Coordinates of C-alpha atoms in Angstrom, one line a residue:
M134 CA 40.9 -28.7 23.4
I135 CA 37.3 -29.4 22.7
R136 CA 35.3 -30.1 25.9
I137 CA 32.1 -32.1 25.5
A138 CA 29.4 -32.6 28.1
M139 CA 27.3 -35.7 27.7
I140 CA 24.1 -35.3 29.7
G141 CA 22.9 -38.8 30.3
G142 CA 25.1 -41.9 30.3
G143 CA 22.9 -44.6 28.9
P144 CA 23.2 -46.7 25.7
K145 CA 22.8 -43.7 23.3
C146 CA 25.7 -41.9 25.0
L147 CA 27.8 -45.1 24.9
F148 CA 27.1 -45.7 21.2
A149 CA 28.1 -42.1 20.3
L150 CA 31.3 -42.2 22.3
L151 CA 32.4 -45.6 20.9
E152 CA 31.8 -44.2 17.4
L153 CA 33.8 -41.0 18.2
N154 CA 36.6 -43.1 19.7
D155 CA 36.7 -45.2 16.5
V156 CA 36.8 -42.3 14.0
L157 CA 39.5 -40.2 15.8
S158 CA 43.2 -41.0 15.5
D159 CA 45.3 -41.2 18.7
N160 CA 46.5 -37.6 18.3
E161 CA 43.1 -36.2 17.4
A162 CA 41.5 -37.9 20.4
Q163 CA 43.9 -36.2 22.8
T164 CA 42.4 -32.8 21.7
V165 CA 39.0 -33.8 23.1
Q166 CA 37.8 -34.2 26.7
V167 CA 34.4 -35.8 27.5
D168 CA 32.6 -35.6 30.8
V169 CA 29.6 -37.8 31.2
Y170 CA 26.9 -36.6 33.6
D171 CA 24.7 -39.3 35.1
P172 CA 23.9 -40.3 38.7
Y173 CA 24.0 -43.9 37.6
P174 CA 27.1 -45.8 36.2
P175 CA 27.5 -45.0 32.5
G176 CA 26.8 -47.5 29.8
A177 CA 23.9 -49.0 31.6
G178 CA 22.5 -45.8 33.1
R179 CA 19.3 -45.9 35.1
V180 CA 17.1 -48.1 33.0
W181 CA 19.7 -50.9 32.6
N182 CA 21.5 -50.5 35.9
T183 CA 23.0 -53.7 37.2
T184 CA 21.5 -53.7 40.6
Q185 CA 17.9 -54.3 39.4
P186 CA 16.3 -57.6 40.2
N187 CA 16.5 -60.6 37.8
E188 CA 12.8 -60.8 37.4
L189 CA 12.9 -57.7 35.2
R190 CA 13.7 -59.1 31.8
L191 CA 14.4 -57.8 28.3
N192 CA 11.2 -57.4 26.2
V193 CA 13.0 -57.7 22.8
N194 CA 15.2 -60.4 21.3
S195 CA 18.7 -60.1 22.8
R196 CA 20.3 -60.5 19.4
I197 CA 19.7 -56.8 18.6
I198 CA 22.0 -55.6 21.3
D199 CA 25.4 -54.7 20.0
A200 CA 27.8 -52.2 21.6
S201 CA 30.9 -53.6 19.8
S202 CA 33.7 -51.4 18.6
S203 CA 37.4 -51.4 17.8
L204 CA 38.0 -51.9 21.5
C205 CA 35.8 -55.1 21.7
D206 CA 33.9 -56.9 19.0
Q207 CA 31.6 -58.8 21.3
T208 CA 27.8 -58.5 20.9
F209 CA 25.7 -59.0 24.0
N210 CA 24.9 -62.6 23.1
E211 CA 28.7 -63.3 22.7
F212 CA 29.4 -61.6 26.0
R213 CA 26.7 -63.6 27.8
N214 CA 27.9 -66.9 26.4
N215 CA 31.4 -66.1 27.6
A216 CA 30.2 -64.9 31.0
L217 CA 27.9 -67.8 31.6
Q218 CA 30.1 -70.3 29.7
G219 CA 27.4 -71.1 27.2
T220 CA 24.9 -72.3 29.9
T221 CA 22.0 -70.4 28.6
D222 CA 20.5 -69.3 25.3
E223 CA 17.6 -67.2 26.8
V224 CA 16.1 -64.9 24.2
F225 CA 14.8 -62.5 27.0
P226 CA 17.5 -62.4 29.6
P227 CA 17.5 -60.3 32.8
R228 CA 18.0 -56.6 32.1
A229 CA 20.7 -56.4 34.8
L230 CA 22.8 -58.7 32.6
V231 CA 22.3 -56.4 29.7
G232 CA 23.4 -53.6 32.0
E233 CA 26.6 -55.5 32.9
Y234 CA 27.5 -55.7 29.2
L235 CA 26.9 -52.0 28.5
S236 CA 28.8 -51.0 31.7
E237 CA 31.7 -53.2 30.8
Q238 CA 31.9 -51.6 27.3
F239 CA 31.9 -48.2 28.8
Q240 CA 34.6 -49.1 31.3
R241 CA 36.7 -50.6 28.4
L242 CA 36.3 -47.2 26.6
V243 CA 37.5 -45.3 29.7
Q244 CA 40.5 -47.6 30.4
H245 CA 41.6 -48.5 26.9
G246 CA 40.1 -46.0 24.5
K247 CA 41.9 -43.2 22.8
L248 CA 39.3 -40.7 24.0
P249 CA 39.7 -39.1 27.5
V250 CA 36.4 -39.8 29.2
T251 CA 35.4 -38.9 32.8
H252 CA 32.2 -39.8 34.7
R253 CA 30.6 -37.2 36.8
A254 CA 28.0 -38.9 39.0
S255 CA 25.5 -36.0 39.1
A256 CA 22.3 -34.9 37.4
V257 CA 22.4 -31.8 35.3
H258 CA 19.8 -29.1 36.0
K259 CA 20.6 -26.3 33.6
V260 CA 22.5 -25.6 30.4
E261 CA 23.0 -22.0 29.3
R262 CA 25.2 -20.0 27.0
Q263 CA 28.1 -18.1 28.4
A264 CA 30.7 -16.3 26.3
G265 CA 30.4 -18.6 23.3
Q266 CA 30.4 -21.8 25.4
W267 CA 27.9 -23.7 27.5
L268 CA 27.7 -23.5 31.3
V269 CA 26.5 -26.8 32.6
T270 CA 25.2 -26.8 36.1
S271 CA 24.6 -30.1 38.0
D272 CA 24.1 -31.2 41.6
S273 CA 27.8 -31.1 42.3
W274 CA 29.5 -29.2 39.4
Y275 CA 29.3 -26.3 37.1
D276 CA 31.7 -26.1 34.2
L277 CA 32.1 -24.6 30.7
Y278 CA 32.0 -26.8 27.6
D279 CA 32.3 -26.3 23.9
E280 CA 29.8 -29.0 23.0
V281 CA 26.7 -30.4 24.9
V282 CA 24.8 -33.5 24.0
I283 CA 21.4 -34.3 25.6
A284 CA 21.1 -38.1 25.8
T285 CA 18.9 -38.5 28.8
G286 CA 16.7 -41.4 27.6
H287 CA 13.9 -42.1 30.0
G288 CA 15.4 -39.8 32.6
L289 CA 14.1 -36.7 30.9
A290 CA 10.6 -37.7 29.7
G291 CA 8.1 -35.0 30.1
Y292 CA 5.8 -37.2 32.3
Q293 CA 5.0 -35.7 35.6
H294 CA 3.5 -37.9 38.3
E295 CA 0.2 -36.8 39.8
Q296 CA 0.7 -35.2 43.2
K297 CA 1.5 -38.2 45.3
S298 CA -0.5 -39.1 48.4
A299 CA 0.7 -41.2 51.2
T300 CA -0.8 -44.2 49.5
T301 CA 0.9 -43.7 46.1
I302 CA 4.4 -44.9 45.0
T303 CA 6.0 -44.9 41.6
A304 CA 6.8 -48.0 39.6
A305 CA 10.5 -47.1 39.4
E306 CA 10.9 -47.1 43.1
L307 CA 9.8 -50.8 43.2
T308 CA 11.6 -51.9 40.0
V309 CA 14.7 -50.4 38.6
E310 CA 15.5 -48.4 41.7
R311 CA 14.6 -51.2 44.1
S312 CA 13.8 -48.9 47.0
A313 CA 13.5 -50.8 50.3
D314 CA 11.2 -48.1 51.6
A315 CA 8.8 -48.6 48.6
Q316 CA 8.9 -52.4 49.1
H317 CA 7.9 -51.9 52.8
K318 CA 4.9 -49.8 51.6
V319 CA 3.4 -52.9 49.9
P320 CA 2.6 -55.3 52.8
D321 CA 2.3 -59.1 52.3
R322 CA -1.3 -60.1 51.2
S323 CA -2.3 -56.5 50.6
T324 CA -4.5 -55.1 47.8
V325 CA -2.9 -52.7 45.3
R326 CA -4.0 -50.9 42.2
I327 CA -1.6 -50.2 39.4
R328 CA -2.1 -47.2 37.2
G329 CA -1.2 -48.4 33.7
A330 CA -1.4 -51.8 32.0
A331 CA 1.7 -51.8 29.7
L332 CA 5.2 -53.1 30.1
T333 CA 6.0 -50.9 33.1
A334 CA 3.0 -52.3 34.9
Y335 CA 4.1 -55.8 34.0
D336 CA 7.4 -55.1 35.6
V337 CA 5.6 -54.1 38.8
V338 CA 3.6 -57.3 38.8
M339 CA 6.8 -59.4 38.4
T340 CA 8.5 -57.5 41.2
L341 CA 5.7 -58.1 43.6
T342 CA 5.3 -61.8 42.8
E343 CA 8.4 -63.5 41.4
G344 CA 10.6 -60.9 43.2
R345 CA 9.1 -61.9 46.5
G346 CA 9.8 -65.6 46.2
G347 CA 6.8 -66.7 44.1
Q348 CA 7.5 -69.5 41.6
W349 CA 6.1 -70.8 38.3
A350 CA 5.2 -74.4 37.6
P351 CA 3.7 -76.2 34.6
S352 CA -0.1 -75.9 34.6
E353 CA -2.0 -78.9 36.0
D354 CA -3.9 -79.5 32.7
G355 CA -0.6 -80.1 30.9
T356 CA -1.1 -77.4 28.2
P357 CA 2.3 -76.7 26.6
G358 CA 3.7 -73.4 27.8
R359 CA 0.9 -72.7 30.2
L360 CA 2.0 -72.0 33.8
R361 CA 0.5 -71.9 37.3
Y362 CA 1.7 -69.6 40.1
V363 CA 3.0 -71.0 43.3
P364 CA 2.7 -68.2 45.9
S365 CA 5.3 -67.4 48.6
G366 CA 2.8 -65.7 50.9
K367 CA 4.6 -62.4 50.6
E368 CA 2.9 -61.1 47.5
P369 CA -0.2 -58.9 47.4
R370 CA -3.5 -60.7 47.6
L371 CA -4.9 -58.8 44.6
M372 CA -3.4 -56.5 42.0
T373 CA -5.6 -54.5 39.7
M374 CA -4.1 -52.8 36.6
L375 CA -6.0 -49.8 35.4
S376 CA -6.1 -48.3 31.9
R377 CA -8.3 -45.9 29.9
H378 CA -9.5 -48.5 27.3
C379 CA -8.9 -51.8 29.1
I380 CA -7.0 -53.1 26.0
P381 CA -4.1 -55.4 26.8
M382 CA -0.8 -55.4 25.0
T383 CA -0.7 -58.3 22.5
P384 CA 2.1 -60.9 23.1
K385 CA 4.8 -60.8 20.5
P386 CA 4.5 -63.3 17.6
M387 CA 6.8 -66.3 18.1
G388 CA 8.1 -66.3 14.5
L389 CA 7.6 -65.0 11.0
P390 CA 6.2 -67.3 8.2
T391 CA 8.5 -67.4 5.1
Q392 CA 5.7 -66.1 2.9
A393 CA 5.2 -63.1 5.2
Q394 CA 8.9 -62.3 4.9
D395 CA 8.6 -62.2 1.1
I396 CA 5.5 -59.9 1.3
L397 CA 7.3 -57.6 3.8
H398 CA 10.3 -57.3 1.5
N399 CA 8.1 -56.1 -1.3
Y400 CA 6.4 -53.4 0.8
R401 CA 9.7 -52.2 2.3
L402 CA 10.7 -51.3 -1.2
Q403 CA 7.4 -49.5 -1.7
L404 CA 7.9 -47.5 1.4
R405 CA 11.4 -46.6 0.4
Q406 CA 10.2 -45.4 -3.0
W407 CA 7.4 -43.4 -1.3
S408 CA 9.8 -41.7 1.0
N409 CA 12.1 -40.7 -1.9
T410 CA 9.4 -38.9 -3.9
S411 CA 9.4 -35.1 -3.7
E412 CA 6.0 -34.8 -2.3
H413 CA 5.2 -37.9 -0.2
H414 CA 1.8 -37.6 1.5
T415 CA 0.9 -39.9 4.5
E416 CA -2.3 -41.1 2.8
Q417 CA -0.1 -43.0 0.4
M418 CA 1.9 -44.4 3.3
W419 CA -1.3 -45.7 4.9
R420 CA -2.4 -47.2 1.6
I421 CA 0.9 -49.1 1.5
L422 CA 0.5 -50.4 5.0
L423 CA -3.1 -51.4 4.4
A424 CA -2.2 -53.3 1.2
C425 CA 0.5 -55.1 3.1
A426 CA -1.9 -56.1 5.9
M427 CA -4.3 -57.4 3.3
D428 CA -1.6 -59.5 1.7
I429 CA -0.4 -60.8 5.1
A430 CA -4.0 -61.7 6.1
G431 CA -4.5 -63.5 2.8
S432 CA -1.3 -65.5 3.0
A433 CA -2.2 -66.7 6.5
G434 CA -5.9 -67.3 5.8
V435 CA -7.1 -64.6 8.2
P436 CA -10.6 -63.4 7.2
A437 CA -10.2 -59.6 6.6
N438 CA -11.2 -56.8 4.4
E439 CA -9.9 -53.2 4.2
E440 CA -12.6 -51.8 6.4
S441 CA -12.2 -54.3 9.1
L442 CA -8.5 -53.9 9.2
K443 CA -8.9 -50.1 9.3
Q444 CA -11.3 -50.4 12.2
T445 CA -8.9 -52.6 14.1
V446 CA -6.2 -49.8 13.9
D447 CA -8.8 -47.1 14.8
N448 CA -10.3 -48.9 17.7
G449 CA -7.2 -50.5 19.1
R450 CA -8.6 -54.0 18.8
S451 CA -10.4 -56.2 16.4
E452 CA -14.1 -56.9 16.4
Q453 CA -13.3 -60.5 17.3
F454 CA -11.4 -59.4 20.5
S455 CA -14.1 -57.0 21.4
T456 CA -16.4 -60.0 22.1
L457 CA -14.0 -61.5 24.6
A458 CA -14.9 -60.4 28.1
S459 CA -11.5 -60.2 29.7
P460 CA -8.3 -58.6 28.5
F461 CA -6.5 -61.7 29.8
E462 CA -8.7 -63.9 27.7
Q463 CA -7.6 -61.9 24.7
M464 CA -4.0 -62.5 25.7
R465 CA -4.7 -66.2 26.1
Y466 CA -6.3 -66.4 22.7
T467 CA -3.3 -64.8 21.1
L468 CA -0.9 -67.3 22.7
D469 CA -3.0 -70.2 21.6
A470 CA -3.1 -68.7 18.0
H471 CA 0.7 -68.3 18.1
R472 CA 0.9 -72.1 18.8
G473 CA -1.4 -72.9 16.0
L474 CA -4.3 -73.9 18.3
K475 CA -6.6 -71.2 17.1
P476 CA -6.9 -69.0 13.9
Q477 CA -4.8 -65.8 13.9
T478 CA -6.4 -62.4 14.3
H479 CA -6.2 -58.9 12.9
E480 CA -3.9 -58.0 15.8
W481 CA -1.4 -60.6 14.6
V482 CA -1.6 -59.2 11.0
W483 CA -0.9 -55.7 12.1
A484 CA 1.9 -56.8 14.5
I485 CA 3.6 -58.5 11.5
V486 CA 3.1 -55.4 9.3
W487 CA 4.1 -52.8 11.9
S488 CA 7.2 -54.6 13.3
G489 CA 8.2 -55.8 9.8
L490 CA 8.1 -52.4 8.2
Y491 CA 9.2 -50.4 11.2
S492 CA 12.8 -49.7 10.2
E493 CA 11.6 -48.3 6.8
L494 CA 9.1 -46.1 8.6
V495 CA 11.8 -44.8 10.9
T496 CA 13.8 -43.6 7.9
A497 CA 10.8 -42.4 5.9
L498 CA 9.2 -40.4 8.7
A499 CA 12.4 -38.8 10.2
R500 CA 11.7 -35.1 10.6
Y501 CA 8.6 -35.3 8.4
Q502 CA 6.6 -32.1 8.0
W503 CA 3.3 -33.2 9.3
A504 CA 0.0 -31.4 8.9
P505 CA -1.6 -31.1 12.3
A506 CA -4.5 -33.5 11.5
D507 CA -2.2 -36.1 10.0
R508 CA 0.1 -35.9 13.0
K509 CA -2.8 -36.5 15.4
K510 CA -4.0 -39.4 13.3
F511 CA -0.6 -41.0 13.2
N512 CA 0.0 -40.7 16.9
A513 CA -3.3 -42.4 17.7
A514 CA -2.7 -45.1 15.2
A515 CA 0.9 -45.7 16.2
T516 CA -0.2 -46.1 19.9
N517 CA -2.6 -48.9 18.9
L518 CA -0.2 -50.5 16.5
E519 CA 2.7 -50.5 19.0
R520 CA 0.4 -52.2 21.5
M521 CA -0.2 -55.0 19.0
A522 CA 3.4 -55.3 17.7
F523 CA 5.6 -54.6 20.7
G524 CA 3.9 -56.3 23.6
P525 CA 5.3 -58.8 26.1
P526 CA 7.2 -61.9 25.1
E527 CA 5.4 -65.2 25.6
P528 CA 7.1 -66.1 28.9
T529 CA 5.9 -62.8 30.5
A530 CA 2.4 -63.2 29.1
Q531 CA 2.2 -66.8 30.4
K532 CA 3.1 -65.5 33.9
L533 CA 0.5 -62.8 33.8
L534 CA -2.1 -65.4 32.8
A535 CA -1.1 -67.7 35.6
L536 CA -1.7 -64.8 38.1
Y537 CA -5.0 -64.0 36.5
D538 CA -6.0 -67.7 36.7
A539 CA -5.0 -67.7 40.4
G540 CA -7.4 -64.7 41.0
M541 CA -4.5 -62.4 41.9
L542 CA -4.4 -60.1 38.9
Q543 CA -7.1 -58.2 37.1
H544 CA -7.3 -55.4 34.5
Q545 CA -10.1 -52.8 34.7
T546 CA -11.0 -49.5 33.0
S547 CA -9.7 -46.4 34.9
G548 CA -12.4 -44.8 37.0
T549 CA -14.4 -48.0 37.7
E550 CA -12.4 -49.1 40.7
H551 CA -12.9 -48.4 44.4
T552 CA -10.0 -46.3 45.6
G553 CA -10.5 -45.7 49.3
G554 CA -7.4 -46.6 51.3
V555 CA -6.0 -48.8 48.5
L556 CA -2.3 -48.5 47.8
T557 CA -1.7 -47.1 44.3
I558 CA 1.4 -47.8 42.2
D559 CA 1.9 -45.3 39.4
A560 CA 3.1 -47.4 36.4
V561 CA 1.9 -45.2 33.5
T562 CA 4.6 -45.3 30.9
A563 CA 6.3 -42.0 30.4
P564 CA 5.7 -40.4 27.0
P565 CA 8.5 -39.9 24.5
G566 CA 10.2 -36.6 24.0
V567 CA 10.7 -33.9 26.7
L568 CA 7.2 -32.6 27.3
A569 CA 4.2 -34.0 29.2
A570 CA 2.0 -33.4 26.2
A571 CA 2.2 -32.0 22.7
F572 CA 3.6 -28.5 22.1
P573 CA 2.4 -25.8 22.8
D574 CA 0.3 -27.2 25.7
G575 CA 2.8 -29.6 27.2
E576 CA 5.0 -28.4 30.0
P577 CA 8.7 -29.4 30.3
A578 CA 9.4 -31.7 33.2
N579 CA 12.4 -29.9 34.5
E580 CA 14.5 -26.7 34.4
L581 CA 17.0 -28.1 31.9
I582 CA 14.5 -28.2 29.0
S583 CA 12.5 -25.3 30.2
S584 CA 15.5 -23.0 30.2
L585 CA 16.7 -24.1 26.7
L586 CA 13.2 -23.6 25.3
S587 CA 12.9 -20.1 27.0
A588 CA 16.2 -19.1 25.5
G589 CA 15.2 -20.3 22.0
E590 CA 18.1 -22.7 21.9
V591 CA 15.9 -25.6 21.0
K592 CA 12.7 -26.1 18.9
I593 CA 9.7 -28.3 19.4
R594 CA 7.2 -28.2 16.6
T595 CA 3.4 -27.8 17.2
G596 CA 1.8 -31.2 17.9
E597 CA 5.1 -32.8 18.9
R598 CA 6.8 -33.6 22.2
G599 CA 10.4 -34.1 21.2
L600 CA 13.3 -31.8 20.3
L601 CA 13.8 -31.2 16.6
T602 CA 17.3 -32.1 15.4
D603 CA 19.1 -32.4 12.1
A604 CA 20.2 -35.8 10.7
D605 CA 23.5 -35.6 12.7
G606 CA 21.7 -34.9 16.0
T607 CA 22.4 -31.1 16.0
C608 CA 19.5 -29.3 17.7
I609 CA 17.4 -26.9 15.7
N610 CA 16.9 -23.5 17.4
A611 CA 13.7 -21.5 17.7
E612 CA 14.5 -19.7 14.5
G613 CA 14.9 -22.9 12.5
S614 CA 18.7 -22.9 12.2
R615 CA 21.2 -25.4 13.3
N616 CA 22.5 -24.8 16.9
E617 CA 25.9 -26.1 16.0
T618 CA 27.3 -26.9 19.4
L619 CA 24.1 -28.4 21.0
S620 CA 23.0 -31.9 20.1
A621 CA 20.3 -34.4 21.3
L622 CA 20.3 -38.1 20.7
G623 CA 17.7 -40.7 21.4
R624 CA 14.4 -40.5 23.3
P625 CA 14.4 -36.7 23.8
T626 CA 14.1 -36.3 20.1
E627 CA 11.1 -38.7 19.6
D628 CA 8.2 -37.5 17.6
P629 CA 10.3 -35.7 15.0
T630 CA 12.1 -39.1 14.9
L631 CA 10.3 -42.4 15.4
G632 CA 11.1 -45.3 17.8
H633 CA 14.0 -44.2 19.9
D634 CA 13.0 -46.3 22.8
T635 CA 15.1 -49.2 21.6
L636 CA 18.5 -50.8 22.1
N637 CA 18.8 -51.4 18.4
R638 CA 21.9 -49.5 17.4
T639 CA 21.3 -49.8 13.7
L640 CA 17.8 -48.2 13.7
H641 CA 18.9 -44.6 14.3
L642 CA 22.3 -43.4 13.0
E643 CA 22.4 -39.8 14.3
Y644 CA 25.2 -40.7 16.6
R645 CA 27.4 -41.5 13.6
G646 CA 26.7 -38.1 12.1
W647 CA 27.5 -36.5 15.4
A648 CA 30.8 -38.3 15.8
R649 CA 31.8 -37.2 12.2
R650 CA 30.9 -33.6 12.9
I651 CA 33.1 -33.6 16.0
M652 CA 35.9 -35.2 13.9
A653 CA 35.5 -32.5 11.3
Q654 CA 35.7 -29.8 14.0
V655 CA 38.9 -31.4 15.4
N656 CA 40.5 -31.4 12.0
A657 CA 39.5 -27.8 11.3
R658 CA 41.1 -26.7 14.6
S659 CA 44.2 -28.7 13.8
Q660 CA 44.6 -27.1 10.4
K661 CA 44.0 -23.6 11.9
V662 CA 46.8 -24.2 14.4
A663 CA 49.1 -25.6 11.6
N664 CA 48.5 -22.4 9.5

C-alpha cells in the first residue's frame, strides 16, 4: 500500500488526483490510499469555497475552467448550463458557483472513482522524515505516509500581516471567510482605508457595497456600459484604497483583433525557438517581446517607439496615463478605448503581448537559471505587465467607477492618508511562493515550510520565493537532488515556475508527471511482489 498525504485540497490537488485516478487500473488503484488535508471542503478549498457571497466573481473567462475526467466529462460552462438550465451565459460568474463545480467533481471522485480518497478536515503544521516515511502532523491527526504533496495554493503564501491593531481586519475575513464579526467591525456609513489596490481590494469594495444591498443602475447620461451606484445606506461612506505607486490595474481587453492574433502566433514560434536553444539569454526574450509590442502597436495605429514602450514597462504606466490625475480616470479611459471611443494605449499593447504570449513564457521560463540582476529585472517588469494584462473584467471596472463617481471610493499613495482612528482593511495581495520575500531574506510564514527548509528537504534559490521542483513536481532538496517522495504543485512553486495562480489546467502539467511517477511506483511494487 502506498499512502499519500495531499496537503491542501484546492484545484491543484483535484487535478492531480483526477489524473491519478485515470491512469491507474482498478487493481492498481486499490494499492494506493490518499488522505487530503484541508480545513475547507476539497475541490474548492478556501479560495473557491461555496459559502462565499455572490458579489465575489471570477476575474478570468469561465471557459478556461475544466476539471473533467473519465468520471465526468463536463467543463464548468457545461456544468453551469445544466445547473441553471441554460439561463445564463455570464463570462464572469460568482466564484461560489465555480466552487460548487470543483466540489462536485471531488465528491464524484470519492464516491465513484477507483482511487480510495479520504478528506481530513484539518490544517497540517509539520512534515518530517521518520524511518523512511513522512510523519504528517495536523490539528487533529498525526500519521505516517510514503508520499507527501504540498498543494496549499493561497493558504501557504509567505505573506505575514502586520501586527494587527484593534482597528485592522484582513480582507479574507470580510470576503471568502465571510466572518460576521469582521462585518460588524465595519459600521454603516463609516470611513475605511484599504491597504492594497488590486483584485483583493476590489473584492473588499464589492463586499462592502453590493454585498450590503447596494445596486447598480445604468448611468443617467446613457453612456453604454456605464453604471451608477444606488446605495442601501449600509455601506461605508468613504473607502480609500492605498498602494505604493497609485497605479490602477488595467481593465482586461474585451477581445483580440484578428491581425493581433496572427502577430502573436508568429512571436509564439519565436519564443519557442528561443527556449529550445542551448544558451537562451533573457535579453533575447525581451527583444522578442518588444518586437511583438511594436508590431501590435503598428497594427492598431497606436503611436509608439521602442523607447516609449520600454519606459511603460519600467514605470508601470505610459506617459499618456501619467498625465491623467486620477487612477480612476485612467481606468475610465481604458474602458472607453476598449469600446472604440478613444485611441488605444501602450497599456493595451502590453496587455495583448503579455497575455497572448504567456503560455509560451510559462514553458520557456520554467526552472530557468536566472542571473540575480536578470531575476530582479524580470520580477519588476512582470509585476507591471500583470497589472496591465490581468486586471479586472469590464463589469467590475464599471462598478468601481460608479463608486468613484459617487464620491465613495478613492485611490491614494500609501503614506499620504490620515490614519487616526480609521478602520483599516488589509487587502495586500499575498506574494507567490512560500516566503514573505525573496530568499535568503524572506521568512517562511509557518512551521511547515520552516521545518522542511531547516532539514534540507526543500530548496529555494537565491532571489526566489517558491520551492524548486522538477518537471513532475518532485521537490529538489538542499543538495540539488530529487527528493523522490516529496512533491509540490501550484502556487508554492511559483518563481521557479511562472503563473501558478490560475485555474487553467492546461498551463502547468506537473500534476500529470506526478501521477505517472506514482503509477510507475505502483507498477514497480507490483512486479517486486510478483517476483
